[in-house]
Each structure stands twice: as C-alpha cells, then as structure tokens.
CSV table of C-alpha atoms in Angstrom, one decimal:
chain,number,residue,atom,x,y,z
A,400,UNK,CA,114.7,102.8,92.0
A,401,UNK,CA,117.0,101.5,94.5
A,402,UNK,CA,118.8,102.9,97.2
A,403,UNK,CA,122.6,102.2,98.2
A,404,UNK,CA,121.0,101.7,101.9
A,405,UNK,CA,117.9,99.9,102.5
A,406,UNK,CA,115.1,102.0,104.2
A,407,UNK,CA,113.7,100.9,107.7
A,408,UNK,CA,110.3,100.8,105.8
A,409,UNK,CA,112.3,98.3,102.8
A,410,UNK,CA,113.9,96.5,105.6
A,411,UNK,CA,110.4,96.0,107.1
A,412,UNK,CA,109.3,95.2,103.7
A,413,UNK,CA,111.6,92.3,103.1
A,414,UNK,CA,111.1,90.9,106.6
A,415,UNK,CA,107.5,90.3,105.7
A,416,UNK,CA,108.2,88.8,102.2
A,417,UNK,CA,110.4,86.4,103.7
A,418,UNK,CA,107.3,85.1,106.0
A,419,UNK,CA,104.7,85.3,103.6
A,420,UNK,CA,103.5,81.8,102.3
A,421,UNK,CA,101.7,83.5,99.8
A,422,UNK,CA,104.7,84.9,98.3
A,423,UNK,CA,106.3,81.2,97.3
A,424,UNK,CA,103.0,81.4,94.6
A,425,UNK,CA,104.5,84.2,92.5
A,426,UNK,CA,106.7,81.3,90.3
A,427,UNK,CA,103.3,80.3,89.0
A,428,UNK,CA,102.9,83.9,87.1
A,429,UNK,CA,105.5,85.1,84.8
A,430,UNK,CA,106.6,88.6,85.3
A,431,UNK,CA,109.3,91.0,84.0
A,432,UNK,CA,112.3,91.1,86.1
A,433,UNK,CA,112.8,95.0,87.3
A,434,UNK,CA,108.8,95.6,87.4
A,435,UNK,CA,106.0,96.4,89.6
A,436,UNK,CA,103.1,95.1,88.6
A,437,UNK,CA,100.3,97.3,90.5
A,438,UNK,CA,97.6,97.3,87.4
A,439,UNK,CA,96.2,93.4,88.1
A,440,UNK,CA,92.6,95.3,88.8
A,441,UNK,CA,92.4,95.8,85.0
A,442,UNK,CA,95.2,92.7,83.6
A,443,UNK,CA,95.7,90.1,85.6
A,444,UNK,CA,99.8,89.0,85.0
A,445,UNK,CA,100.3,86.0,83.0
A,446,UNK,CA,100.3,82.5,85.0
A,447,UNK,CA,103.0,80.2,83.7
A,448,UNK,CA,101.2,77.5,82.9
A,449,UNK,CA,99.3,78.9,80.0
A,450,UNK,CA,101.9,79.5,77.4
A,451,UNK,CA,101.9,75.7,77.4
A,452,UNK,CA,98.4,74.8,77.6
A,453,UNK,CA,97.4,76.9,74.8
A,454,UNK,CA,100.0,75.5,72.5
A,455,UNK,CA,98.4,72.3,73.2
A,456,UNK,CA,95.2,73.3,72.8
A,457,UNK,CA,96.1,74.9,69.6
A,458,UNK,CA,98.6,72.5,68.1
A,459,UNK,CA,97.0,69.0,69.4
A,460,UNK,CA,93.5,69.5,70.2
A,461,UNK,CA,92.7,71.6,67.2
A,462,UNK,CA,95.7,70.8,65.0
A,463,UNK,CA,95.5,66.8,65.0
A,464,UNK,CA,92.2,66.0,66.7
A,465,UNK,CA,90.3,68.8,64.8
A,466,UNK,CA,86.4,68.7,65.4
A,467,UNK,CA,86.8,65.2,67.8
A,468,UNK,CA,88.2,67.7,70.6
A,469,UNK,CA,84.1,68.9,71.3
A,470,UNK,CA,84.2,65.3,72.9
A,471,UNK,CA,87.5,63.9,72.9
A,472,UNK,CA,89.4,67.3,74.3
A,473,UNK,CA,86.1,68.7,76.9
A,474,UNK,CA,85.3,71.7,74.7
A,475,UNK,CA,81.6,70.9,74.8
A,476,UNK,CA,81.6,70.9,78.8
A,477,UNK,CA,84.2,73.8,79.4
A,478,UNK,CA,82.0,76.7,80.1
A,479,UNK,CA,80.2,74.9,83.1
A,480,UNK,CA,83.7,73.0,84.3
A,481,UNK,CA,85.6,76.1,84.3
A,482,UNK,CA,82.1,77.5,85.9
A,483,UNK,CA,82.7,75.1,88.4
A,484,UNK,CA,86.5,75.7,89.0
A,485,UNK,CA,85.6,79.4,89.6
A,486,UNK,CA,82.6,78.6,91.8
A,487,UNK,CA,84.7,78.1,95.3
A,488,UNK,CA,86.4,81.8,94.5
A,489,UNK,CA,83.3,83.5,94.8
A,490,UNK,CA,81.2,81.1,97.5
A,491,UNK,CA,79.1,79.2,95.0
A,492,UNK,CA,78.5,75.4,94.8
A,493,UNK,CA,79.1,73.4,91.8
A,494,UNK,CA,76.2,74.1,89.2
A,495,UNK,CA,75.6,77.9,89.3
A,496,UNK,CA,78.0,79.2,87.4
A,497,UNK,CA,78.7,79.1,83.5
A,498,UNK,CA,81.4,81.0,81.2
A,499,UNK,CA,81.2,82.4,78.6
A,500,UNK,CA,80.7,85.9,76.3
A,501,UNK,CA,81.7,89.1,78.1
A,502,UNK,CA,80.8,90.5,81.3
A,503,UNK,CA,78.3,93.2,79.4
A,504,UNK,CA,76.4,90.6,77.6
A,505,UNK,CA,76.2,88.4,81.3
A,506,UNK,CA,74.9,91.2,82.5
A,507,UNK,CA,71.8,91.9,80.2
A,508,UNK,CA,71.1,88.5,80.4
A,509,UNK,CA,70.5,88.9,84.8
A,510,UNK,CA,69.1,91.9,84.3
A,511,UNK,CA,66.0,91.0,81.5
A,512,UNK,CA,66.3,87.6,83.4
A,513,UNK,CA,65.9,89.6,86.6
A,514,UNK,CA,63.0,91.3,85.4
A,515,UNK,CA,61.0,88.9,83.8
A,516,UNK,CA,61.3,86.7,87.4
A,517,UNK,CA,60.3,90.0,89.2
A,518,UNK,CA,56.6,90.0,90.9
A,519,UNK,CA,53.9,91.9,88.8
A,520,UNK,CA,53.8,95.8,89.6
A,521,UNK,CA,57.2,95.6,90.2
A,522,UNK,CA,58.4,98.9,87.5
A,523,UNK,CA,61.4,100.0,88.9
A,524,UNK,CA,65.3,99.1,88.2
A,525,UNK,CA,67.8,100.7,90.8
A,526,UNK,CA,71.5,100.8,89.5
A,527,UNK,CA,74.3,102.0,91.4
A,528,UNK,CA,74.6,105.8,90.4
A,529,UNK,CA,78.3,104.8,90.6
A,530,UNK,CA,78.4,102.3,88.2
A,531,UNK,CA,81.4,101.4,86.0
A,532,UNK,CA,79.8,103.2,82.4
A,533,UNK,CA,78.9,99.8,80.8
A,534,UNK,CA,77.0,99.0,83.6
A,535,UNK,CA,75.3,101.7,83.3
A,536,UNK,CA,74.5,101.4,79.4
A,537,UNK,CA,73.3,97.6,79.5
A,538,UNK,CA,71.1,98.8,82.5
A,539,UNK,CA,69.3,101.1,80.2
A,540,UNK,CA,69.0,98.7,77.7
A,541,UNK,CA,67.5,95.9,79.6
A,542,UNK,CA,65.1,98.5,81.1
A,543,UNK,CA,64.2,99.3,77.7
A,544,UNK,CA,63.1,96.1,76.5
A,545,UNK,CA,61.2,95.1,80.3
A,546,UNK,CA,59.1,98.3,80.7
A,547,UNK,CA,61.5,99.3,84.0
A,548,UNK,CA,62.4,102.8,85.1
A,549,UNK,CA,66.2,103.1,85.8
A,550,UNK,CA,66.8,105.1,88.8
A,551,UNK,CA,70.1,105.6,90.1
A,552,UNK,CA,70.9,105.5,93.0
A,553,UNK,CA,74.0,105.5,95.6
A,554,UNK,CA,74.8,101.8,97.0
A,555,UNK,CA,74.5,103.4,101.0
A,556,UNK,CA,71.0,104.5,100.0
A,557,UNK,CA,69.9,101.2,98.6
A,558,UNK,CA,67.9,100.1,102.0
A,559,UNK,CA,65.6,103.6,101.6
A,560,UNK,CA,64.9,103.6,98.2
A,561,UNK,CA,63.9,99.9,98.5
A,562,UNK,CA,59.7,99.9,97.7
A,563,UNK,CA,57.1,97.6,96.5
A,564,UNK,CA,57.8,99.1,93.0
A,565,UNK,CA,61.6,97.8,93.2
A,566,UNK,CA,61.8,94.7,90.4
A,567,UNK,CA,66.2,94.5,90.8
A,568,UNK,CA,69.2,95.7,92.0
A,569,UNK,CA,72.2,96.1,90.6
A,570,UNK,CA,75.3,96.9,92.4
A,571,UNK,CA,79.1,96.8,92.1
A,572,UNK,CA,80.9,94.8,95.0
A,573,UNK,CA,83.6,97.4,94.6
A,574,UNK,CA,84.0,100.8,93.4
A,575,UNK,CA,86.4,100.3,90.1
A,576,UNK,CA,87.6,104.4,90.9
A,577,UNK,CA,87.9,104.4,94.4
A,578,UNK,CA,88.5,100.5,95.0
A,579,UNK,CA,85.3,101.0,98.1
A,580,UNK,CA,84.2,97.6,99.3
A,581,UNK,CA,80.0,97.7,99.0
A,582,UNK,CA,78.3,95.3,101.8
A,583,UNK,CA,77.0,92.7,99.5
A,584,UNK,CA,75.8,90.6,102.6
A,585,UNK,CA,73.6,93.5,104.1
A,586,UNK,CA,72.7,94.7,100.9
A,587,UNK,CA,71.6,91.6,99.6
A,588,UNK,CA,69.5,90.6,102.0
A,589,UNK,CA,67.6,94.4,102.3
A,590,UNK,CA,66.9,93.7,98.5
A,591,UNK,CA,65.6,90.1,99.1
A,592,UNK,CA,63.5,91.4,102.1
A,593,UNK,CA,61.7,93.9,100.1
A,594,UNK,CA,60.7,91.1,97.8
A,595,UNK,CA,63.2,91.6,94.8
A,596,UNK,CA,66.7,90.5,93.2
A,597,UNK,CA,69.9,91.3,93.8
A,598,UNK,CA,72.2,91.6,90.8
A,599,UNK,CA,75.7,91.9,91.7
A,600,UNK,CA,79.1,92.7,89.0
A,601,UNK,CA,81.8,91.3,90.8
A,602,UNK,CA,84.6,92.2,88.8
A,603,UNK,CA,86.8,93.7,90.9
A,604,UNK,CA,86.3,91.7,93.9
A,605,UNK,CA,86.6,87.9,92.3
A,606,UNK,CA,89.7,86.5,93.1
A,607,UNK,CA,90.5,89.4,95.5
A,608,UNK,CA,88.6,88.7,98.7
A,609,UNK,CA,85.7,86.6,99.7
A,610,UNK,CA,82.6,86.6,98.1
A,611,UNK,CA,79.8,84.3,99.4
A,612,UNK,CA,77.1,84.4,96.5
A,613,UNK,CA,75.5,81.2,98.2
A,614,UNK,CA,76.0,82.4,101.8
A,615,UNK,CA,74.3,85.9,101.2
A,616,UNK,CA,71.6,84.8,99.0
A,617,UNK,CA,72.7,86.6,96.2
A,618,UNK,CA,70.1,86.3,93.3
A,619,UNK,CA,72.4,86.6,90.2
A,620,UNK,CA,76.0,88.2,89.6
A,621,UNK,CA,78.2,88.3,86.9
A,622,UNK,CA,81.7,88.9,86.7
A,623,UNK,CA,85.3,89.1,84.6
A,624,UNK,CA,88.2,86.8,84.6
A,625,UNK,CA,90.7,88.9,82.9
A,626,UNK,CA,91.6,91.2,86.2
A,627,UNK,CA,92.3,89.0,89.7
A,628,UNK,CA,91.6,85.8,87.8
A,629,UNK,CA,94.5,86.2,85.4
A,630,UNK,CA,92.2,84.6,82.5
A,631,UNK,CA,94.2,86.8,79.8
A,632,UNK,CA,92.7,89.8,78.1
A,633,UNK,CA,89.3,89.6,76.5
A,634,UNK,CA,89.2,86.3,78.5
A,635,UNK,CA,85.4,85.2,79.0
A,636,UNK,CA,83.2,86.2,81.7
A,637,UNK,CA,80.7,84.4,83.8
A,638,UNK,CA,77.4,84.3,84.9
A,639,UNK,CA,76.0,83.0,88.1
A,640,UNK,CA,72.1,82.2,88.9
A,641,UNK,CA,71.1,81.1,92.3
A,642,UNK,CA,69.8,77.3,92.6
A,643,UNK,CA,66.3,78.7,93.3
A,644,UNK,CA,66.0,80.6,90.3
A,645,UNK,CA,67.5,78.3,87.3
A,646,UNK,CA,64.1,76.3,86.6
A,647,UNK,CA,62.2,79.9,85.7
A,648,UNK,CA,65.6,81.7,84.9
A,649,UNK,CA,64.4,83.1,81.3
A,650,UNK,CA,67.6,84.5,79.5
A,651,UNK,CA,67.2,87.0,77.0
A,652,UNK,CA,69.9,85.3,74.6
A,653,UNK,CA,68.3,81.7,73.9
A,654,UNK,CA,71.0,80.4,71.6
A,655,UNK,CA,71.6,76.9,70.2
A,656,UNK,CA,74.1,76.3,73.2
A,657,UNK,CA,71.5,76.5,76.0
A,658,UNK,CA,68.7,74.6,74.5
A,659,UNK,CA,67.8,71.3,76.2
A,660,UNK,CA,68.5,69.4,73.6
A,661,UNK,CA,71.1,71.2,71.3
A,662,UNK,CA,72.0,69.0,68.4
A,663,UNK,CA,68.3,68.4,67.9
A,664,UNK,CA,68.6,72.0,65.9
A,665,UNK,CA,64.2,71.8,66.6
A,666,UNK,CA,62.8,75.5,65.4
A,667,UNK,CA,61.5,75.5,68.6
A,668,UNK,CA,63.5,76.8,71.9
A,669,UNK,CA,63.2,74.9,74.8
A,670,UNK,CA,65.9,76.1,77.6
A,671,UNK,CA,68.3,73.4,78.9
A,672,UNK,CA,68.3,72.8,83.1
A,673,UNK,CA,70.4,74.6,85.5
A,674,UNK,CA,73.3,76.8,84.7
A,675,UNK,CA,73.7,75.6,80.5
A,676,UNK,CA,70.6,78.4,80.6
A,677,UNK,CA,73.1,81.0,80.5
A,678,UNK,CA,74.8,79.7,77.1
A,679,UNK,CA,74.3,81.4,74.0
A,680,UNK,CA,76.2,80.4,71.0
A,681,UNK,CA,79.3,78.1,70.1
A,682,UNK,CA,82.0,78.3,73.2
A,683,UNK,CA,85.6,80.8,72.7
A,684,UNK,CA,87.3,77.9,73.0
A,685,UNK,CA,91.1,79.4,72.7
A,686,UNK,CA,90.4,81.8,75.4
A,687,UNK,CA,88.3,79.8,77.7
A,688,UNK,CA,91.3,77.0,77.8
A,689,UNK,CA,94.0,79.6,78.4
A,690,UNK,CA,91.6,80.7,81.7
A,691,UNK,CA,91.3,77.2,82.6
A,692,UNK,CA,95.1,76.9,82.6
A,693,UNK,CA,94.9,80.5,84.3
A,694,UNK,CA,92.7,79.1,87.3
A,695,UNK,CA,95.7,76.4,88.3
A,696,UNK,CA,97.7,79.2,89.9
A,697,UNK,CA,94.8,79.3,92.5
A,698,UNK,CA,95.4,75.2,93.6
A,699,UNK,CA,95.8,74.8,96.9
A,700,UNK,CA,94.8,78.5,98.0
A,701,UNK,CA,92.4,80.0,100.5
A,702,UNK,CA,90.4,83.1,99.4
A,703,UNK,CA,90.7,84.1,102.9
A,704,UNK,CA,94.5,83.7,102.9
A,705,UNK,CA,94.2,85.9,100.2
A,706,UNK,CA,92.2,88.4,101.9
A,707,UNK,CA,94.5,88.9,104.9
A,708,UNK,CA,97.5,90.0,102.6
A,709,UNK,CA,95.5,92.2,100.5
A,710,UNK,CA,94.8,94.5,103.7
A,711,UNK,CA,98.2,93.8,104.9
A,712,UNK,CA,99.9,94.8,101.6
A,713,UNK,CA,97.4,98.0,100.9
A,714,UNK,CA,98.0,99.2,104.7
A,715,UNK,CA,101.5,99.0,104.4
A,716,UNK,CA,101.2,100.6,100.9
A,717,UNK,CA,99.6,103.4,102.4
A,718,UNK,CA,101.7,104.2,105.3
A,719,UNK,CA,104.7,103.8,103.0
A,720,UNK,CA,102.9,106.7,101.2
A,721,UNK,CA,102.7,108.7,104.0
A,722,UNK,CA,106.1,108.8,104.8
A,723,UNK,CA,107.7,108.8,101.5
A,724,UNK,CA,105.0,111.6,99.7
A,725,UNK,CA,105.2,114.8,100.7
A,726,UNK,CA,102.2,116.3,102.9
A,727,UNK,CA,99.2,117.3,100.7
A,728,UNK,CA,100.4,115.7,97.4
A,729,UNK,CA,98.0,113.0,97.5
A,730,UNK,CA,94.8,112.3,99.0
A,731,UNK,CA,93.4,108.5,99.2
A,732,UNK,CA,90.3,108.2,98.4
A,733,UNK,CA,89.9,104.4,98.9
A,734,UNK,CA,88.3,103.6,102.7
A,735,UNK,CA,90.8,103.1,105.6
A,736,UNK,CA,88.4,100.6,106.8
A,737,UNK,CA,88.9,97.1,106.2
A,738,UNK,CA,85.6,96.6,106.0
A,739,UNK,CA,85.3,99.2,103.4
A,740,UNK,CA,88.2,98.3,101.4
A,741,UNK,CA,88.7,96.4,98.3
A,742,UNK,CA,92.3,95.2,96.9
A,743,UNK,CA,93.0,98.4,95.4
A,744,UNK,CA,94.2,101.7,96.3
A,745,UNK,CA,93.0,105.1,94.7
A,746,UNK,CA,94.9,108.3,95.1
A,747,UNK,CA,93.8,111.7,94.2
A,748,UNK,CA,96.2,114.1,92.6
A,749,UNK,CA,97.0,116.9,90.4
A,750,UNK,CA,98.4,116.0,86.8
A,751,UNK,CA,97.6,112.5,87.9
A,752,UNK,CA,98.4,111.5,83.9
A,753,UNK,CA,101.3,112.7,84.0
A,754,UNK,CA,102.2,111.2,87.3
A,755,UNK,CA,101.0,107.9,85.6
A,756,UNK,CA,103.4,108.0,82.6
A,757,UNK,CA,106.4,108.7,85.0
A,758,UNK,CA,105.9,106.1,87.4
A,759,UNK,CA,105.6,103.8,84.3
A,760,UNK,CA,108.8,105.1,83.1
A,761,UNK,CA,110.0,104.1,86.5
A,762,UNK,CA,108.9,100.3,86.6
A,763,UNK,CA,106.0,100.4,88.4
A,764,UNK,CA,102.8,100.0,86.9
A,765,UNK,CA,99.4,101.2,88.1
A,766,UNK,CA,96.6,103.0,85.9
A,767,UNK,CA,94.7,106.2,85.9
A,768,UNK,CA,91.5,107.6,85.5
A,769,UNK,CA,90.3,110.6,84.9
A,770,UNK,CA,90.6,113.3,85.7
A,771,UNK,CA,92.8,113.2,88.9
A,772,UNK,CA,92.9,109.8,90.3
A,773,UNK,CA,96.0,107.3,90.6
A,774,UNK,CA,95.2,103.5,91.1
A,775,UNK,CA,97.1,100.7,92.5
A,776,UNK,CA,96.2,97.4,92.2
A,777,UNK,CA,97.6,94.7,94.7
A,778,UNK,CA,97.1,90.8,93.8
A,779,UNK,CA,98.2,89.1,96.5
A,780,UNK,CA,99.2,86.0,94.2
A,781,UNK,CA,102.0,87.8,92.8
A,782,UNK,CA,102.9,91.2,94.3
A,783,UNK,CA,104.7,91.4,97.8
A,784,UNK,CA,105.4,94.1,100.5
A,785,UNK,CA,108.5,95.0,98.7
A,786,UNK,CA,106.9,96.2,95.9
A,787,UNK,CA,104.5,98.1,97.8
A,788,UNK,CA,107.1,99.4,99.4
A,789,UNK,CA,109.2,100.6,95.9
A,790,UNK,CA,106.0,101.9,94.5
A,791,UNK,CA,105.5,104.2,97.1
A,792,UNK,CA,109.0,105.3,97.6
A,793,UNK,CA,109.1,105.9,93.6
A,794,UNK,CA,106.2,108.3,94.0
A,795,UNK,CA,107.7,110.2,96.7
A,796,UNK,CA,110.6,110.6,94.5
A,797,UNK,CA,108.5,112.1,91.9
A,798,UNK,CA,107.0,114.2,94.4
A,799,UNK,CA,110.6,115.1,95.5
C-alpha cells in the first residue's frame, strides 16, 4: 500500500536498498511485480535460471539422450556434486555431503546411524522438546528400532542433562515458531565432550547464516533445500556425516545406490566409502537438477555477506513495527539478540489467521502458525529494506 508521501522510515528504506550489493542479486529470482515475499523460511522464490535448465533436462537429457544421460548428462554423480555445491553454505569440505530423499528420511538415517556408532551403555536419546513435529516422530522411531529412551529436553538445558547414558543429540539450529538461533558451536562441543553425537536439522538456518559443520565438529546434520536454498518445493534434502565417521557410518537404508559396487546387484550389501553411504535408491533426478540450477543464484556470494543483511533487514523490520503497529498489538517473540536470532521474525498476536489472510490480500506474504503467531521470513538474496519496510507499514494499517 503506497503512500502519496514517502515515510522518513521508506525514505530510510530506499537509501539502504540503493547501497546494498546484495540487492543487484534479486534479477537471479523471479518474483511477482507488486509482492512481498516474506514466506522464503518455508518456499524459497523461484531463481531464474531454472525454468531453463529443467526444460533442458527434460526435453534433451531425457527426451533425446534417454538412459545415456546416467553418464552422458551427470545423473549418476548429482547427489554428491550438488552435495558438494551445497557444502561451502553450511561450512563443510567437499565429500561430506550427499542429496537426496527428504529431510525426514535423512534424519532417521543420522539418528539409527548415530546410535549404532554410540559407545555401549549409552541408552539415552535427547531431542529438542521444541522440535519441529517430524522431528519429533522420526526421533521416536529411530529410538524404537535402537533400544534408546527419547527424552526431551529444552536446547539451553542440553549441557545438564548431558550423562554417561547420553548415545545423541538432536537439535534444531533454529526455532522454526520463534525463528531463535540455538548455539550449535557450544552445544556441539558439550555433546562431543560428554562422549556422544551431535545431530543437527538445519533447515532453517542453511542458506540464511553461517553454519560451520566442520569448524564445530558437528557429528551429522541434515537439512532442506526447498526454504533459503530456493531448490523448489519437495526439492531433495541432504545429509551430512563428518570425515571421522563415514568408514563406520552404518545407515539404516542400505539401498542399491550406496553399495560399493552398485551395478554388481551381489545379494550381499557391502556400503560404498564416504558420503555415497548416505544413498538409498535411484536419484529424483527432475528435482535434484532444478536445485542444482537453484544453487547458481548463490555464485559469487559470501554466507557472511548474507548474514550482515539478514540482521540488518530483521532490525529494521522490527523498529519499522514499532512505530507503524500500535502499542500492545503485537509482541515479538523472536530474540533481539543477534546472537540469538535467526533470519526470521515471529510475532505474537490475537486472530493471528486472520491477520494472515489480510496481509496476504494486501501483497505481502508471510505465514502463520498456530494458534497466535505471525512469521516473516527475510532472504537476503531477494528481499530488501523496502519491503521490510511496506510489510510493516501494511500491518500497522491493519492494526489501524
């Protein structure tokens, strides 16, 4: 909703689009004109070089060269190549890091993998008590089948519930309702120090801010492509398994696709080296090219870069809020401090639905979950101070 005269906060706004470098990236995405596009924490926008990319790997690769494309095209190598293109977003070197399936079925196979590299007497699984629900469920599951206890428990009490009975960890590196930044360094390393593994979902911090997976030790993670990756939805997921842990790395999922020697088809399973363990069956090649074509809209860019205008655009999102939204409409429940902070925004209100639907209505597009809680997303890549700015102003008027 525009205004006949530009607000000091809009005319701030603009000022900093015009010197963000970052901002010149937004031609690689294809947006709709008139939009706000704040819901990139659950669908990332669509990069322009996809559309292409896919036609090609549709009408040429599959069309004309038909089954030579496993060789002649790279489908047989894409899942540990696109692993590898991925790898610098999230602080890992080449080799740790294969696509593939979704982020649930990753995440059973580091958990039962987890477990079954755990020391003996080690019965117990902790899982963030504030775990996205899936989380939760696989948890469960993979407990299940490896004789573990689940026991929940809240990501600041990690360090004291740490024992000698603790097999994994598993812990979200941000809060998908209140967009909370965990400490995956300090966290990580209390795990490790107590003598067991670190399992980390990174889905809503890959692609958003630094990682460090190699730097912090991290035993295993898991993650999506579909939110600050832009893969697509239903894109594939990704598993990572730390250097020191691929030659015993026992997944729970031996399919044809990770065996050492795969065309062989021998009755019996022996696991290929290094990251291929974490293949199951035949590649989602349409999807996985269409994320590979996604990932070129990140040449040339520093995670870091990244980083600093996330907390630039998500303060000035918030102040904008405070003066456009009238006193004690909303409360933010996302952390002030940077350190605490994802690339998200979460505010609390009533009729938050409702709220939703109208802002939608509006042009700008967030999401909600219940029961009362608004959320912003902010991908640096593509969304600028201006539309933080709009968004904000746009509540107030509904607020008004």
């Amino acid at each position: 909703m525009s205004e006949p005269t530009p607000t000091p906060l809009g005319t701030r706004a603009a000022e900093a689009d015009a010197a963000d470098d970052l901002g010149k990236l937004r031609e690689r995405f294809r947006l709709p004109d008139g939009i706000v596009y704040l819901d990139g924490n659950s669908l990332g926008a669509l990069p322009a070089a996809v559309p292409g990319a896919v036609a090609d790997v549709v009408g040429r690769q599959w069309g004309e060269l038909l089954i030579r494309s496993w060789d002649e095209s790279g489908w047989w190598r894409a899942p540990e190549r696109i692993g590898d293109r991925i790898a610098p977003l999230v602080g890992a070197a080449p080799g740790r890091i294969v696509v593939g399936d979704s982020t649930s079925v990753n995440l059973f196979k580091a958990l039962v993998g987890a477990a079954r590299l755990a020391g003996e007497g080690r019965t117990e699984l902790l899982v963030d008590a504030t775990t996205f629900p899936t989380d939760g469920y696989i948890a469960a599951s993979a407990a299940r089948m490896t004789g573990l206890t689940v026991v929940p428990v809240e990501p600041s009490a990690v360090p004291a519930a740490l024992g000698p009975r603790t097999a994994a960890v598993l812990l979200n590196h941000v809060d998908y309702r209140t967009g909370r930044l965990h400490d995956l360094a300090g966290l990580t390393a209390a795990v490790r120090s107590a003598g067991a593994l670190a399992v980390w979902d990174l889905c809503h911090s890959a692609g958003a801010l630094p990682v460090g997976l190699d730097e912090h030790g991290v035993d295993l993670a898991v993650g999506c492509t579909y939110k600050y990756l832009n893969g697509g939805p239903g894109s594939p997921a990704y598993l990572y398994v730390a250097e020191r842990h691929q030659a015993r790395f026992d997944s729970p999922l031996p399919g044809w696709n990770s065996h050492a020697d795969p065309f062989a088809m021998s009755p019996v399973y022996t696991a290929g080296e290094g990251a291929v363990r974490g293949r199951v069956g035949t590649p989602d090649i349409l999807s996985m090219l269409a994320l590979e074509a996604a990932l070129d809209a990140w040449d040339g860019v520093e995670v870091e870069a990244v980083r600093a205008k996330s907390l630039a655009l998500t303060d000035f999102f918030l102040e904008c809020v405070e003066a456009y939204v009238p006193a004690g409409r909303v409360e933010c429940v996302t952390p002030l401090a940077h350190a605490e902070r994802g690339s998200q925004v979460s505010l609390r209100t009533d009729n938050a639905a409702e709220v939703m639907r109208e802002l939608i209505a509006r042009g700008v597009i967030g999401d909600f979950r219940a029961p009362d809680v608004l959320r912003f997303g902010f991908t640096p890549l593509y969304v600028g101070f201006a539309d933080a700015e709009r968004a904000a102003r746009t509540l107030g008027h509904i607020f008004g």
